[in-house]
Coordinates of C-alpha atoms (C1' of nucleotides) in Angstrom, one line a residue:
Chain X
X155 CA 0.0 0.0 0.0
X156 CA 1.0 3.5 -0.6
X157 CA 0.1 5.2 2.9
X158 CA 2.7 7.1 3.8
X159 CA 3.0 8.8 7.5
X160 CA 6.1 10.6 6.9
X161 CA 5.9 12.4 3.7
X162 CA 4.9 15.9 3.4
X163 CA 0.9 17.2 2.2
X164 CA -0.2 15.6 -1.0
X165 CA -2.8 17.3 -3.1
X166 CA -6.3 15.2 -2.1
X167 CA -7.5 14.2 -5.4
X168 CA -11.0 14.0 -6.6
X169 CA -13.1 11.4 -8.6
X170 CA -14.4 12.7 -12.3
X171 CA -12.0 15.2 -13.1
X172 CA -11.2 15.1 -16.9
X173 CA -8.0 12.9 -17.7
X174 CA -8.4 11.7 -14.1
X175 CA -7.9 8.2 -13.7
X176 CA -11.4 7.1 -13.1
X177 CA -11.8 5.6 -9.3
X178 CA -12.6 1.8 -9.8
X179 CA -9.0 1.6 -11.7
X180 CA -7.7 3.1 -9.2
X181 CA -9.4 0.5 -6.7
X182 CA -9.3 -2.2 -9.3
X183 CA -6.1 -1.3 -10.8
X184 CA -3.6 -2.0 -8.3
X185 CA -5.4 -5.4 -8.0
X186 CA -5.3 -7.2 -11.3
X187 CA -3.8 -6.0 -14.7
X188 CA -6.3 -4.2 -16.8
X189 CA -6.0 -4.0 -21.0
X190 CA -7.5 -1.1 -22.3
X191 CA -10.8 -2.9 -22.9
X192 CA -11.3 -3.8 -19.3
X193 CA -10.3 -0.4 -18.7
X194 CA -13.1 0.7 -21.3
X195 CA -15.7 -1.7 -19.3
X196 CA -15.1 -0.1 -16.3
X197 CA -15.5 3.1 -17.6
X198 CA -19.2 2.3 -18.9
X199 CA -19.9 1.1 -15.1
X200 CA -19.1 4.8 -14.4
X201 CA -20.8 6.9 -17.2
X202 CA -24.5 6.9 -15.8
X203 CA -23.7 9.6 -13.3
X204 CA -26.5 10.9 -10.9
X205 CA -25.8 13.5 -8.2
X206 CA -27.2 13.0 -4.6
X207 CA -27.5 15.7 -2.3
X208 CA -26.0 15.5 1.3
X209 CA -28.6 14.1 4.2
X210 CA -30.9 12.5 1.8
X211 CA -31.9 8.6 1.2
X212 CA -30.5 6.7 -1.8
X213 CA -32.2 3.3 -0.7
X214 CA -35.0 3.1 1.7
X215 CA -35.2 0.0 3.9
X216 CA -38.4 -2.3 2.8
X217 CA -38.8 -0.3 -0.6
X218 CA -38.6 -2.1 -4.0
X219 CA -34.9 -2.7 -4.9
X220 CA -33.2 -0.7 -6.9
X221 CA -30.6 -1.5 -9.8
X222 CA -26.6 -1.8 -8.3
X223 CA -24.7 1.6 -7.9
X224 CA -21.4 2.6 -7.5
X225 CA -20.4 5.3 -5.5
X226 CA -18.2 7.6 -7.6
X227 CA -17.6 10.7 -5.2
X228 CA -18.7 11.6 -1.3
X229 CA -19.6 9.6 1.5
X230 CA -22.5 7.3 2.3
X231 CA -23.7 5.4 5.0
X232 CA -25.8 1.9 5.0
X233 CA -28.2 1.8 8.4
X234 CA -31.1 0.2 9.7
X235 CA -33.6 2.1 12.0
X236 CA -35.1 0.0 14.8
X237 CA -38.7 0.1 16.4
X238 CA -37.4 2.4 19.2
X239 CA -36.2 5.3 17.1
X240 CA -32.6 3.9 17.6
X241 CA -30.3 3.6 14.7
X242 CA -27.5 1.6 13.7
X243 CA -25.1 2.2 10.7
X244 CA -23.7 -1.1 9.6
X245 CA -21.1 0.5 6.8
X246 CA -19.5 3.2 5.6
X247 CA -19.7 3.9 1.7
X248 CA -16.9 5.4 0.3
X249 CA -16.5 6.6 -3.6
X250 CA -15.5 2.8 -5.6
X251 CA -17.5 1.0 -3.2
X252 CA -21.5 -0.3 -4.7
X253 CA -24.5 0.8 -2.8
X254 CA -26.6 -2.4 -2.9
X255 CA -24.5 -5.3 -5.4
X256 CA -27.1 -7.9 -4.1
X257 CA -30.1 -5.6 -5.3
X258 CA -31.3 -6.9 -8.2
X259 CA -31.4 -10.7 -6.9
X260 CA -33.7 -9.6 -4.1
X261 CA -37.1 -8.1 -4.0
X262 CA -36.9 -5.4 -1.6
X263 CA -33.9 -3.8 0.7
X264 CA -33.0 -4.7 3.7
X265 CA -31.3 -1.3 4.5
X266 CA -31.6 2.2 3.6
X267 CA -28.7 3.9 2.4
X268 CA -28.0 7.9 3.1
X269 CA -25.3 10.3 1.6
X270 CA -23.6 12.5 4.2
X271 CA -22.4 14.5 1.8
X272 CA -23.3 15.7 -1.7
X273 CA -22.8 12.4 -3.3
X274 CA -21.9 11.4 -6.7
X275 CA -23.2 7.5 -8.3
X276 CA -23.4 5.6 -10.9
X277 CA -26.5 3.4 -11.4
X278 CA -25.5 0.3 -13.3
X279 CA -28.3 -1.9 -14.5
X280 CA -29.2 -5.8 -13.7
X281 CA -28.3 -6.3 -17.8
X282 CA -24.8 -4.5 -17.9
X283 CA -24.4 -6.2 -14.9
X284 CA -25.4 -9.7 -16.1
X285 CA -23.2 -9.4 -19.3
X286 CA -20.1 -8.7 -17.6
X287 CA -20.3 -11.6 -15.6
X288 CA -21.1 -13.7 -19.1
X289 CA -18.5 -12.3 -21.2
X290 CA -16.0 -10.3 -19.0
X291 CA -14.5 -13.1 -16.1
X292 CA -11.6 -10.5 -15.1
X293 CA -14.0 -8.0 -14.4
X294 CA -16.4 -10.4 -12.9
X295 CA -14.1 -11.8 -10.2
X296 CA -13.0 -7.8 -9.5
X297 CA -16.4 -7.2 -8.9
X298 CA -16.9 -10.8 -6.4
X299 CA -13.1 -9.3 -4.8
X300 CA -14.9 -6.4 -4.1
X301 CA -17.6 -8.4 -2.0
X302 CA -15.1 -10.3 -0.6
X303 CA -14.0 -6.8 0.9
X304 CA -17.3 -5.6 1.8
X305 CA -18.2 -9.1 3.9
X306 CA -14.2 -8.9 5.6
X307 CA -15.5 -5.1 6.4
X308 CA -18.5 -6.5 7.9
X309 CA -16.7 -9.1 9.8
X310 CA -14.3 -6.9 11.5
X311 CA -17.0 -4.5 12.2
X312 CA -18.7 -7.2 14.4
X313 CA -15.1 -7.9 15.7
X314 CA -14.8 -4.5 17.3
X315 CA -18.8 -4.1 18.5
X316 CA -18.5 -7.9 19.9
X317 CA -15.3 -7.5 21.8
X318 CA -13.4 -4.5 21.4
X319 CA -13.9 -0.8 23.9
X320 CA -15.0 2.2 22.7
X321 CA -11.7 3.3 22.9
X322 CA -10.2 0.4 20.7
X323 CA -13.5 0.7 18.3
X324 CA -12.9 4.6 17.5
X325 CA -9.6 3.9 16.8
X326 CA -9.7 0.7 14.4
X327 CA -12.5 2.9 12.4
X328 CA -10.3 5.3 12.0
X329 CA -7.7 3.3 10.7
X330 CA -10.2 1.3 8.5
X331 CA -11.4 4.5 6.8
X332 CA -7.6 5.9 6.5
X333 CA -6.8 3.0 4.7
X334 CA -10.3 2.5 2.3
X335 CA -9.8 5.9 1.6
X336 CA -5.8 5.9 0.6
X337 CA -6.7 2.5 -1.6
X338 CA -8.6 5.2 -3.6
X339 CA -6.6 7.9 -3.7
X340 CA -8.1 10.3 -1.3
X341 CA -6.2 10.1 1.6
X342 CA -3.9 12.9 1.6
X343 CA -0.9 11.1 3.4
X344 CA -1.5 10.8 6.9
X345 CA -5.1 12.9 7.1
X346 CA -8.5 12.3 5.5
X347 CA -11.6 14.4 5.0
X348 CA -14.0 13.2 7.8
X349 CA -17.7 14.2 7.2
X350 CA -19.1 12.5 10.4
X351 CA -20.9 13.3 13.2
X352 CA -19.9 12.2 16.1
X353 CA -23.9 11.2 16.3
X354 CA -22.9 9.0 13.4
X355 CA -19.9 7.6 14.8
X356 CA -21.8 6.5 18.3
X357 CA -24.7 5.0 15.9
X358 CA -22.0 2.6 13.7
X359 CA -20.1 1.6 17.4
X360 CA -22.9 0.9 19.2
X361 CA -22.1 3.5 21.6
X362 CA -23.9 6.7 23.1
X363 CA -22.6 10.2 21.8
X364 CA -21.4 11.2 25.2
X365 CA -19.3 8.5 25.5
X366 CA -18.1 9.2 22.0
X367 CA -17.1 12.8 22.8
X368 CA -15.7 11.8 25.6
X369 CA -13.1 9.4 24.0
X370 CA -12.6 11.5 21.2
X371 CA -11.6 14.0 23.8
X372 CA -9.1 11.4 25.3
X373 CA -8.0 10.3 21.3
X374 CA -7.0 14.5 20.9
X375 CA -5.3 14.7 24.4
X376 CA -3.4 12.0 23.9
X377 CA -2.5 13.4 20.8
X378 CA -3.6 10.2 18.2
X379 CA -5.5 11.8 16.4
X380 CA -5.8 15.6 15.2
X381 CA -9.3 17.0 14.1
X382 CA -9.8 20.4 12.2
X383 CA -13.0 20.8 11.1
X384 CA -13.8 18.4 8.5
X385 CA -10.5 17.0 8.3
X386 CA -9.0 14.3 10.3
X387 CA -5.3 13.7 10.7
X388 CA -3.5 10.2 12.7
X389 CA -0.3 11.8 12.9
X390 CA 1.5 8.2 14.4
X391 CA -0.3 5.6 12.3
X392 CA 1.7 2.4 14.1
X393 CA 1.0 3.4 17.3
X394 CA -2.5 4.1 16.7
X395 CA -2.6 0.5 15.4
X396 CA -0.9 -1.0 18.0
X397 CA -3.3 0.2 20.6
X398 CA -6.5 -0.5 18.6
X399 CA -4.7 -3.5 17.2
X400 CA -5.4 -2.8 13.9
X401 CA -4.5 -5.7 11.3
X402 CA -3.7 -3.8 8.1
X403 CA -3.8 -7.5 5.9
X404 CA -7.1 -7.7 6.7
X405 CA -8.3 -5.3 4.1
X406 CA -6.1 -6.8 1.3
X407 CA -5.4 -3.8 -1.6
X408 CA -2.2 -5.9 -3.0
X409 CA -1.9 -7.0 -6.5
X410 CA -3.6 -10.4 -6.8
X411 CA -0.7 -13.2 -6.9
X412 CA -0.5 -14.4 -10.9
X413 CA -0.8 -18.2 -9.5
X414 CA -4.6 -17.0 -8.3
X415 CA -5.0 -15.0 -11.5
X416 CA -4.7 -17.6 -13.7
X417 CA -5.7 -20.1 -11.7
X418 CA -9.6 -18.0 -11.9
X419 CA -9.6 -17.0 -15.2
X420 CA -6.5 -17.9 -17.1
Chain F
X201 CA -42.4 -20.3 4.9
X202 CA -42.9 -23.1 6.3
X203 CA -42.6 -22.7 10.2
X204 CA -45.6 -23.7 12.0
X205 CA -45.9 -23.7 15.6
X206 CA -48.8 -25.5 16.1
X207 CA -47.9 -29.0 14.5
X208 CA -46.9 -31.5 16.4
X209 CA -43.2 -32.9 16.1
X210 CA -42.2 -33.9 13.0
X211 CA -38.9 -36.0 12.2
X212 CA -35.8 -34.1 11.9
X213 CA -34.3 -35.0 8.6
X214 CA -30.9 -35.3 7.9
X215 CA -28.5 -34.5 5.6
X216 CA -26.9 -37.1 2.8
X217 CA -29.7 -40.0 3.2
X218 CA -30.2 -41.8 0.0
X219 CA -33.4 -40.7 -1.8
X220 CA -33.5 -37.5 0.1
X221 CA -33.6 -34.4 -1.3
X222 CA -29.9 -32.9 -1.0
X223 CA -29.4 -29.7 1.2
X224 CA -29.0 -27.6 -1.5
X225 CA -31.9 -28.6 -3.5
X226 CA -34.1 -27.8 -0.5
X227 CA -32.2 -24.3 0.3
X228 CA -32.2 -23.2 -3.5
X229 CA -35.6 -25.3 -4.5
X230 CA -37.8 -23.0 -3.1
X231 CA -35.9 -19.6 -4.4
X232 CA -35.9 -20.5 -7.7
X233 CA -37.5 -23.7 -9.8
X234 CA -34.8 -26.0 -11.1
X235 CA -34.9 -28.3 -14.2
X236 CA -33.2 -31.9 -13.7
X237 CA -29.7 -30.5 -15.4
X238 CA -29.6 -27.9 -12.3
X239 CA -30.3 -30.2 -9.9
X240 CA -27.7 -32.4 -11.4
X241 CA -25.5 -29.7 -11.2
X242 CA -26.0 -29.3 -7.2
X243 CA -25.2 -32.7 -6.7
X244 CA -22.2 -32.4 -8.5
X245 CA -21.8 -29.7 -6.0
X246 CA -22.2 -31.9 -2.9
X247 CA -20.1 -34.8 -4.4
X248 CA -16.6 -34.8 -2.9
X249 CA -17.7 -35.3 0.7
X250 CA -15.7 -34.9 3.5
X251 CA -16.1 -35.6 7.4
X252 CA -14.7 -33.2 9.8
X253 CA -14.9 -33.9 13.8
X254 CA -16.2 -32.1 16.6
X255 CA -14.1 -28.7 17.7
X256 CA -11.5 -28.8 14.6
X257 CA -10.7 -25.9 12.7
X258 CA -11.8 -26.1 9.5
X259 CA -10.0 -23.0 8.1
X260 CA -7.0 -21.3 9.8
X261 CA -7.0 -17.6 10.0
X262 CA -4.1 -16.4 8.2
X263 CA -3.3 -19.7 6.7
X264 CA -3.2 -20.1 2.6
X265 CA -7.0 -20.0 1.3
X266 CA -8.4 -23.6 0.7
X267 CA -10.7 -24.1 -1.9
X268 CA -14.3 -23.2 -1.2
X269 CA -16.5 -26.1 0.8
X270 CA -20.2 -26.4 1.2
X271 CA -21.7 -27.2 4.7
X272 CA -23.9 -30.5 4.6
X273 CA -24.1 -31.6 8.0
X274 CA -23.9 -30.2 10.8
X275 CA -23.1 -26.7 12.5
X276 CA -19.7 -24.9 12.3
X277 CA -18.8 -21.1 13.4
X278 CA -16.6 -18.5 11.9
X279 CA -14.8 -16.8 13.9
X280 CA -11.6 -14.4 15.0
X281 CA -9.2 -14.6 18.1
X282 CA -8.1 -11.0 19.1
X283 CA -4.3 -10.6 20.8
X284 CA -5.9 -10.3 24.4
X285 CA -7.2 -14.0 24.0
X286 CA -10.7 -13.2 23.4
X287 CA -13.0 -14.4 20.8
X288 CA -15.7 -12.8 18.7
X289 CA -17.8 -15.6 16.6
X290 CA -19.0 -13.8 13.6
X291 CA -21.4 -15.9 12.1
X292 CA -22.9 -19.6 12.6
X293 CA -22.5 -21.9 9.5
X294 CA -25.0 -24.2 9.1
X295 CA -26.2 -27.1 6.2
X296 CA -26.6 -25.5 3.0
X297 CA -23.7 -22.6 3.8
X298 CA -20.9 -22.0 2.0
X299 CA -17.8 -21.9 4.2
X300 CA -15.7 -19.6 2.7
X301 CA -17.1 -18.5 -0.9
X302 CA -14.5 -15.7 -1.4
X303 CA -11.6 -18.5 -0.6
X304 CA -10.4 -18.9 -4.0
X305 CA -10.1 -15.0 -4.9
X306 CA -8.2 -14.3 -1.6
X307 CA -4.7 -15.2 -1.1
X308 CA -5.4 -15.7 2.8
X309 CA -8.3 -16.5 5.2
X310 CA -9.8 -13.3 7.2
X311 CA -11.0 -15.1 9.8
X312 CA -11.2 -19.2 11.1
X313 CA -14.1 -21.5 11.2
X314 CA -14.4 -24.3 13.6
X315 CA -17.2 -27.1 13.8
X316 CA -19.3 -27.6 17.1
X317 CA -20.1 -31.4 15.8
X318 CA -19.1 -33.6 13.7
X319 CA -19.5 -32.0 10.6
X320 CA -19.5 -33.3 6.7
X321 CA -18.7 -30.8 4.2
X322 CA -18.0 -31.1 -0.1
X323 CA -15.1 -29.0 -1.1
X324 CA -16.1 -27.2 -4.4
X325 CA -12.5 -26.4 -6.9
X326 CA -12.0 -22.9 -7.9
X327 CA -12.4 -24.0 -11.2
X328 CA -15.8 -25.7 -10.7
X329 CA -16.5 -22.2 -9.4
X330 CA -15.7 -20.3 -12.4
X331 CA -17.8 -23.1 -14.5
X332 CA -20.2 -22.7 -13.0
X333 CA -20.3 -19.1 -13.5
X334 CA -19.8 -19.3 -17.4
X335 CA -22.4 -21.7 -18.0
X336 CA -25.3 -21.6 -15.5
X337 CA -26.4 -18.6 -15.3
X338 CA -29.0 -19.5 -12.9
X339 CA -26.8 -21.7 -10.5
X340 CA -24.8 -18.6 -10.4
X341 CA -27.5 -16.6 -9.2
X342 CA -28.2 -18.9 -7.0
X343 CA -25.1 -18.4 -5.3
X344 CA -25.0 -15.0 -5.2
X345 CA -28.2 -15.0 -3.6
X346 CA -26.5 -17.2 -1.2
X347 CA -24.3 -14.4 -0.5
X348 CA -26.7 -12.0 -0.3
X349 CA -28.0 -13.3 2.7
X350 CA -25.0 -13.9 4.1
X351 CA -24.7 -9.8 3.8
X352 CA -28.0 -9.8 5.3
X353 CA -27.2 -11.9 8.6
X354 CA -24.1 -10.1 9.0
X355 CA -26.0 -6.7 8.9
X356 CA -28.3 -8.3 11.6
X357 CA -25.5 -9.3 13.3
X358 CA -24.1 -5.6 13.4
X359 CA -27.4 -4.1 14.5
X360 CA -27.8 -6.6 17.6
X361 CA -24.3 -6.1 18.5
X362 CA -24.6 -2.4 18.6
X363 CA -28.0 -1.3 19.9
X364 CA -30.1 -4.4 20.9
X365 CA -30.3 -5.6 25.0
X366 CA -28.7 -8.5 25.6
X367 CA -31.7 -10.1 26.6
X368 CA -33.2 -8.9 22.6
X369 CA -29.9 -10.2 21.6
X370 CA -30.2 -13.8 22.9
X371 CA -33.9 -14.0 21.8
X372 CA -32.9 -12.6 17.9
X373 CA -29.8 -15.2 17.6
X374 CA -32.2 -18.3 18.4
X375 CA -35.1 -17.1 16.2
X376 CA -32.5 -16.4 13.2
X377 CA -31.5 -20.1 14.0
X378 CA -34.8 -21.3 14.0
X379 CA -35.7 -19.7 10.7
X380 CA -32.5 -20.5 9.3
X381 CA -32.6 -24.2 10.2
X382 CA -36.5 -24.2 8.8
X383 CA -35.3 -23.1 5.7
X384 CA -33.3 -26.3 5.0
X385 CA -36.1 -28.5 6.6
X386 CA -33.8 -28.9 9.8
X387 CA -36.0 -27.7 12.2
X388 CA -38.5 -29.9 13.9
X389 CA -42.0 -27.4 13.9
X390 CA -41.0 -24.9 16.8
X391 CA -37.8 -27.0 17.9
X392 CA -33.9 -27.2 16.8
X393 CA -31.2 -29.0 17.5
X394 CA -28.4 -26.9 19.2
X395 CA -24.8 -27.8 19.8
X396 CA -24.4 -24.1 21.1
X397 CA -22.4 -23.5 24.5
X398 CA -23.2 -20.6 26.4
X399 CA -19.4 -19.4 25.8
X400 CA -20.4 -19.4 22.4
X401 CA -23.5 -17.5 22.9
X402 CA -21.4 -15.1 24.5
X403 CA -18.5 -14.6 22.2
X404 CA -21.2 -14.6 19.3
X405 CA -23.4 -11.5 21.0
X406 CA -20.4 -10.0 22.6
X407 CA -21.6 -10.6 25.9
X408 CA -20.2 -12.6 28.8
X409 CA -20.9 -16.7 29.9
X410 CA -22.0 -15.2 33.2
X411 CA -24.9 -12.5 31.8
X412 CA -25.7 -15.2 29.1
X413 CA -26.5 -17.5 32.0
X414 CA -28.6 -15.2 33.9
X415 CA -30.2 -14.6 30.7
X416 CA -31.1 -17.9 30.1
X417 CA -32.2 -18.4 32.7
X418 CA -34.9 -15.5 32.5
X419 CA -35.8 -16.6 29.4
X420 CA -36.4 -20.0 30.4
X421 CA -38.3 -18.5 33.3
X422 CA -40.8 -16.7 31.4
X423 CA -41.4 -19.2 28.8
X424 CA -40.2 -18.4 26.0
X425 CA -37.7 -20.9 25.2
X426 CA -37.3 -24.7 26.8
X427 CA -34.1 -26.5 26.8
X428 CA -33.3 -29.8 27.0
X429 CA -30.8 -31.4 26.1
X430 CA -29.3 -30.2 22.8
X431 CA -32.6 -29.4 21.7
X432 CA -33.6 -25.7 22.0
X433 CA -37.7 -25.0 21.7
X434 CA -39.1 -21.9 21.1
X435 CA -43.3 -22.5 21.9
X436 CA -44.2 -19.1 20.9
X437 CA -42.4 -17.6 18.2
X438 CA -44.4 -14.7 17.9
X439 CA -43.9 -13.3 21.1
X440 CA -40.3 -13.7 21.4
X441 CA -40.3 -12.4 17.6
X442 CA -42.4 -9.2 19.3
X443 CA -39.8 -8.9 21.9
X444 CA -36.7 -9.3 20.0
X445 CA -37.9 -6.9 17.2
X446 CA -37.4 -9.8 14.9
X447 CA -38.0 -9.2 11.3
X448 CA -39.0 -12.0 9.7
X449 CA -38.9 -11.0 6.1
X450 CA -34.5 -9.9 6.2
X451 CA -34.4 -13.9 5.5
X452 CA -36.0 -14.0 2.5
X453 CA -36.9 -17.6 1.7
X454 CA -39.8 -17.1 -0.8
X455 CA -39.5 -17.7 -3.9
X456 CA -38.0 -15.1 -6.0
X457 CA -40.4 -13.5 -8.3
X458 CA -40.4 -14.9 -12.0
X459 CA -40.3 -10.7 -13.2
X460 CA -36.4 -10.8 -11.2
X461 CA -35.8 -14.5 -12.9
X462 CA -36.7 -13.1 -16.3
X463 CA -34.9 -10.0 -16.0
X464 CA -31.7 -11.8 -14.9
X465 CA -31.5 -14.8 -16.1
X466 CA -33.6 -14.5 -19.4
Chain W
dC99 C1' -31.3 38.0 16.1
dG100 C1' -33.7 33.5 16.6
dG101 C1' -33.4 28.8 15.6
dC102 C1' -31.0 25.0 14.2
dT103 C1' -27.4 21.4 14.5
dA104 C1' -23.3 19.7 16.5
dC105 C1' -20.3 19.6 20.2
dT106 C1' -19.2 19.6 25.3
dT107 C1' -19.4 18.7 30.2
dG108 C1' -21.1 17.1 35.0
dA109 C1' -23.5 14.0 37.8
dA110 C1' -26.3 9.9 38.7
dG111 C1' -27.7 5.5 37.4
dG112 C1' -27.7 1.0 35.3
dA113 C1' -26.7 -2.9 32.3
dT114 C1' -23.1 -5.8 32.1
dT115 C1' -18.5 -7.5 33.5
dT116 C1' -15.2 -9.4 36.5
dC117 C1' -13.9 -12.2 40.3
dA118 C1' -14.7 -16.1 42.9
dA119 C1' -17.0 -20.3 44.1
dC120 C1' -19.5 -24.3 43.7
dG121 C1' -22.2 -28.2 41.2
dT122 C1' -22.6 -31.6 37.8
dA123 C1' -21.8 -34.9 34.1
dG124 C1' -18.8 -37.5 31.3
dG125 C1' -14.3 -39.6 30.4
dT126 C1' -9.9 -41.8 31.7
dG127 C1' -6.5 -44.2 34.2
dG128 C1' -4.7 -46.4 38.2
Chain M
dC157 C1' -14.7 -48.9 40.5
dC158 C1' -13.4 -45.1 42.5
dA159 C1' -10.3 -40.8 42.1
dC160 C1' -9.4 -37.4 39.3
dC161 C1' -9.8 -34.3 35.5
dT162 C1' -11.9 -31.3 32.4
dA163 C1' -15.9 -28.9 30.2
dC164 C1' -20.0 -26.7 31.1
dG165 C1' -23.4 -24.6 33.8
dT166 C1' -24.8 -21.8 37.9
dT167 C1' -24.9 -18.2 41.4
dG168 C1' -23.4 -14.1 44.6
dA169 C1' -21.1 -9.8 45.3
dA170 C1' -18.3 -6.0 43.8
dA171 C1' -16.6 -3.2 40.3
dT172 C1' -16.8 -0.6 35.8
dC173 C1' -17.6 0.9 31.5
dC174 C1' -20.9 3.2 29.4
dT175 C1' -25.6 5.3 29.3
dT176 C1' -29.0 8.6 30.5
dC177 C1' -30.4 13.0 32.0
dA178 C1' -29.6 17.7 32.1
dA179 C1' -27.6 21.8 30.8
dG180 C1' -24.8 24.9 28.5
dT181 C1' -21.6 26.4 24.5
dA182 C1' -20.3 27.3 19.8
dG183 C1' -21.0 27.9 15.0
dC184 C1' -24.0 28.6 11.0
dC185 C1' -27.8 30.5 8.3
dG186 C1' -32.0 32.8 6.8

DNA sequence: CGGCTACTTGAAGGATTTCAACGTAGGTGG
DNA sequence: CCACCTACGTTGAAATCCTTCAAGTAGCCG
């Protein structure tokens, strides 16, 4: 991986600008060789753009599923609101990640999804979808990698609400966005831009937002982590994931070994 | 579905007896109808049997992935041991589930998965995989369905986790169980078998043995579950479904409408 | 300026944990 | 065949992490 503590500022780069490398090849890139026509196939998945604006519901739990999308630009969170007006946000949805993969093999959602910010996506129809499964393997086994990911994200997330403290949990999510977001291209060395309420961070630990603050409090004092309005700096990465005991394998943004390659779809 | 609780008993039916319907056919019949080719096809599935004991690991965290492997008897658990010794069991495998359906796209396993009895699995090559892909479009749906709900239970999971009661917790876990077991005709009308030690409850709901116990025990008080044994009965599933907030449409067992098996499959 | 949303802090209370025993059942070896 | 061991379940008492309640501050916007 490229996340680098000690180098100086980089520029934070943004999804869609012209001559831009698009952001599934930058997801998808670094993971298996693309030619030119996979490259061309992954640009179609990203040409039916559709803005979103911040605070509003892309999927609504219950309602009549939707076709797949991918998030292109902003942030997104999947949640499920329970009987008692509680909430709880099962995943973050960062730009390269799909809203709802499963969505056309099921009749109705079992989540809503809702931008926190202004939010950029790409609807991809059950067809496109279908075809490239048919006729493009490389691309279909970067798109069942990509689940892989989203259930190893699930798993760890049950990791740190079944066993870990508030303390440990803030941490390893920090850590796990740092890194989603550098596999993309929009971490900007050590800091990220952190659109979350610290409502929304209590809702996706399980935890109330006092006793967020409160760590978060402990977190600055201590001097992990460094927040400045919407941005959010971990100025000693190792340490950070030493404490929270962080294991940066488990979301695996290395090149596919050829033997696996070719032993899929050689 | 099928669950009734007012029938009497019925025979539990296990896995792998001759002229019974295979696991698979009776987890996938009902989503989807299956002409004698496709049913074919999930034998071929649940050929290369294998028989695993009681408390073995099945898959190593860490280690080199294995090929992927079908559940067809018996109950298993994936799980994750953090550096302070603890445990966090991240989902319960049972007949019909795949045990590790991203295996072959993943140089190493996220997480173990142990058996609780004596287990009998069919490992499924990569390659069989990827066949199976190219050239049955609706066995490959199938599948993905398959992981679908697998993204559905671990969202469940998540939610418990973070903002149910313990006491909601507990209740939730045995009715997904119950529902779960139904669904591949292993449940006996209101009663399951269940190989499940309260350390396992615990390190599944993030709780601990003690509070489990005295949970138990409450529940037991009041009626809403009866154990004995290994068996585990739940005599009035509607008002433990009340009390845990259970939905019982996120496992969606019906049969998927033929406008989705049209549009996806042709 | 009023009103909103997010953040902050103190104090009290509670759900759940930890510690520490004890009971029971099944398996094994002397 | 009894002594011993281990795994699992059970219970009481004390401790704690975290929640709830309550209030106040700060920034933003029409």
């Amino acid at each position: 991986m490229t996340l680098n503590t000690t180098s100086g500022p980089t520029r934070i780069v943004h999804a869609n600008e012209p001559d831009e490398e698009s952001v599934l090849e930058r997801k998808f890139g670094h993971l298996v060789p693309l030619d030119s026509e996979e490259m061309a196939q992954l640009r179609d998945l990203q040409a039916r753009t559709e803005k979103v604006r911040a605070r509003s519901d892309i999927l609504e739990s219950g309602a009549k599923a939707h076709p797949t999308a991918v998030i292109l630009d902003g942030w997104a969170y999947r949640y499920k609101t329970l009987e008692n007006g509680r909430r709880q946000i099962i995943a973050f949805l960062l730009p390269g990640d799909f809203v709802s993969l499963y969505a056309p093999l099921l009749s109705t959602n079992g989540a809503s999804v809702r931008t926190l910010t202004d939010v950029t996506i790409s609807k991809i129809a059950p067809r496109e979808m279908l075809d490239l499964f048919r006729n493009h393997a490389r691309m279909a086994s970067v798109i069942c990698w990509s689940a892989a990911e989203t259930d190893r994200i699930l798993a760890e997330h049950i990791v740190s609400l079944g066993r870990r403290s508030a303390y440990q949990r803030i941490s390893h999510l920090f850590l796990e966005l740092l890194f989603r977001l550098d596999a993309v291209g929009l971490a900007d060395g050590d800091t990220i831009e952190f659109p979350v309420t610290q409502e929304a961070i209590a809702d996706t630990l399980g935890l109330s937002i006092v006793h967020v603050n409160r760590t978060l409090k402990r977190l600055r004092a201590e001097g992990h982590i460094e927040v400045n309005g919407d941005l959010l700096r971990i100025p000693r990465f190792d340490t950070l994931a030493r404490i929270a005991h962080f294991d940066r394998d488990y979301l695996v943004h290395r090149r596919l070994p050829d033997r696996l390659v070719h032993r899929l779809i050689g």
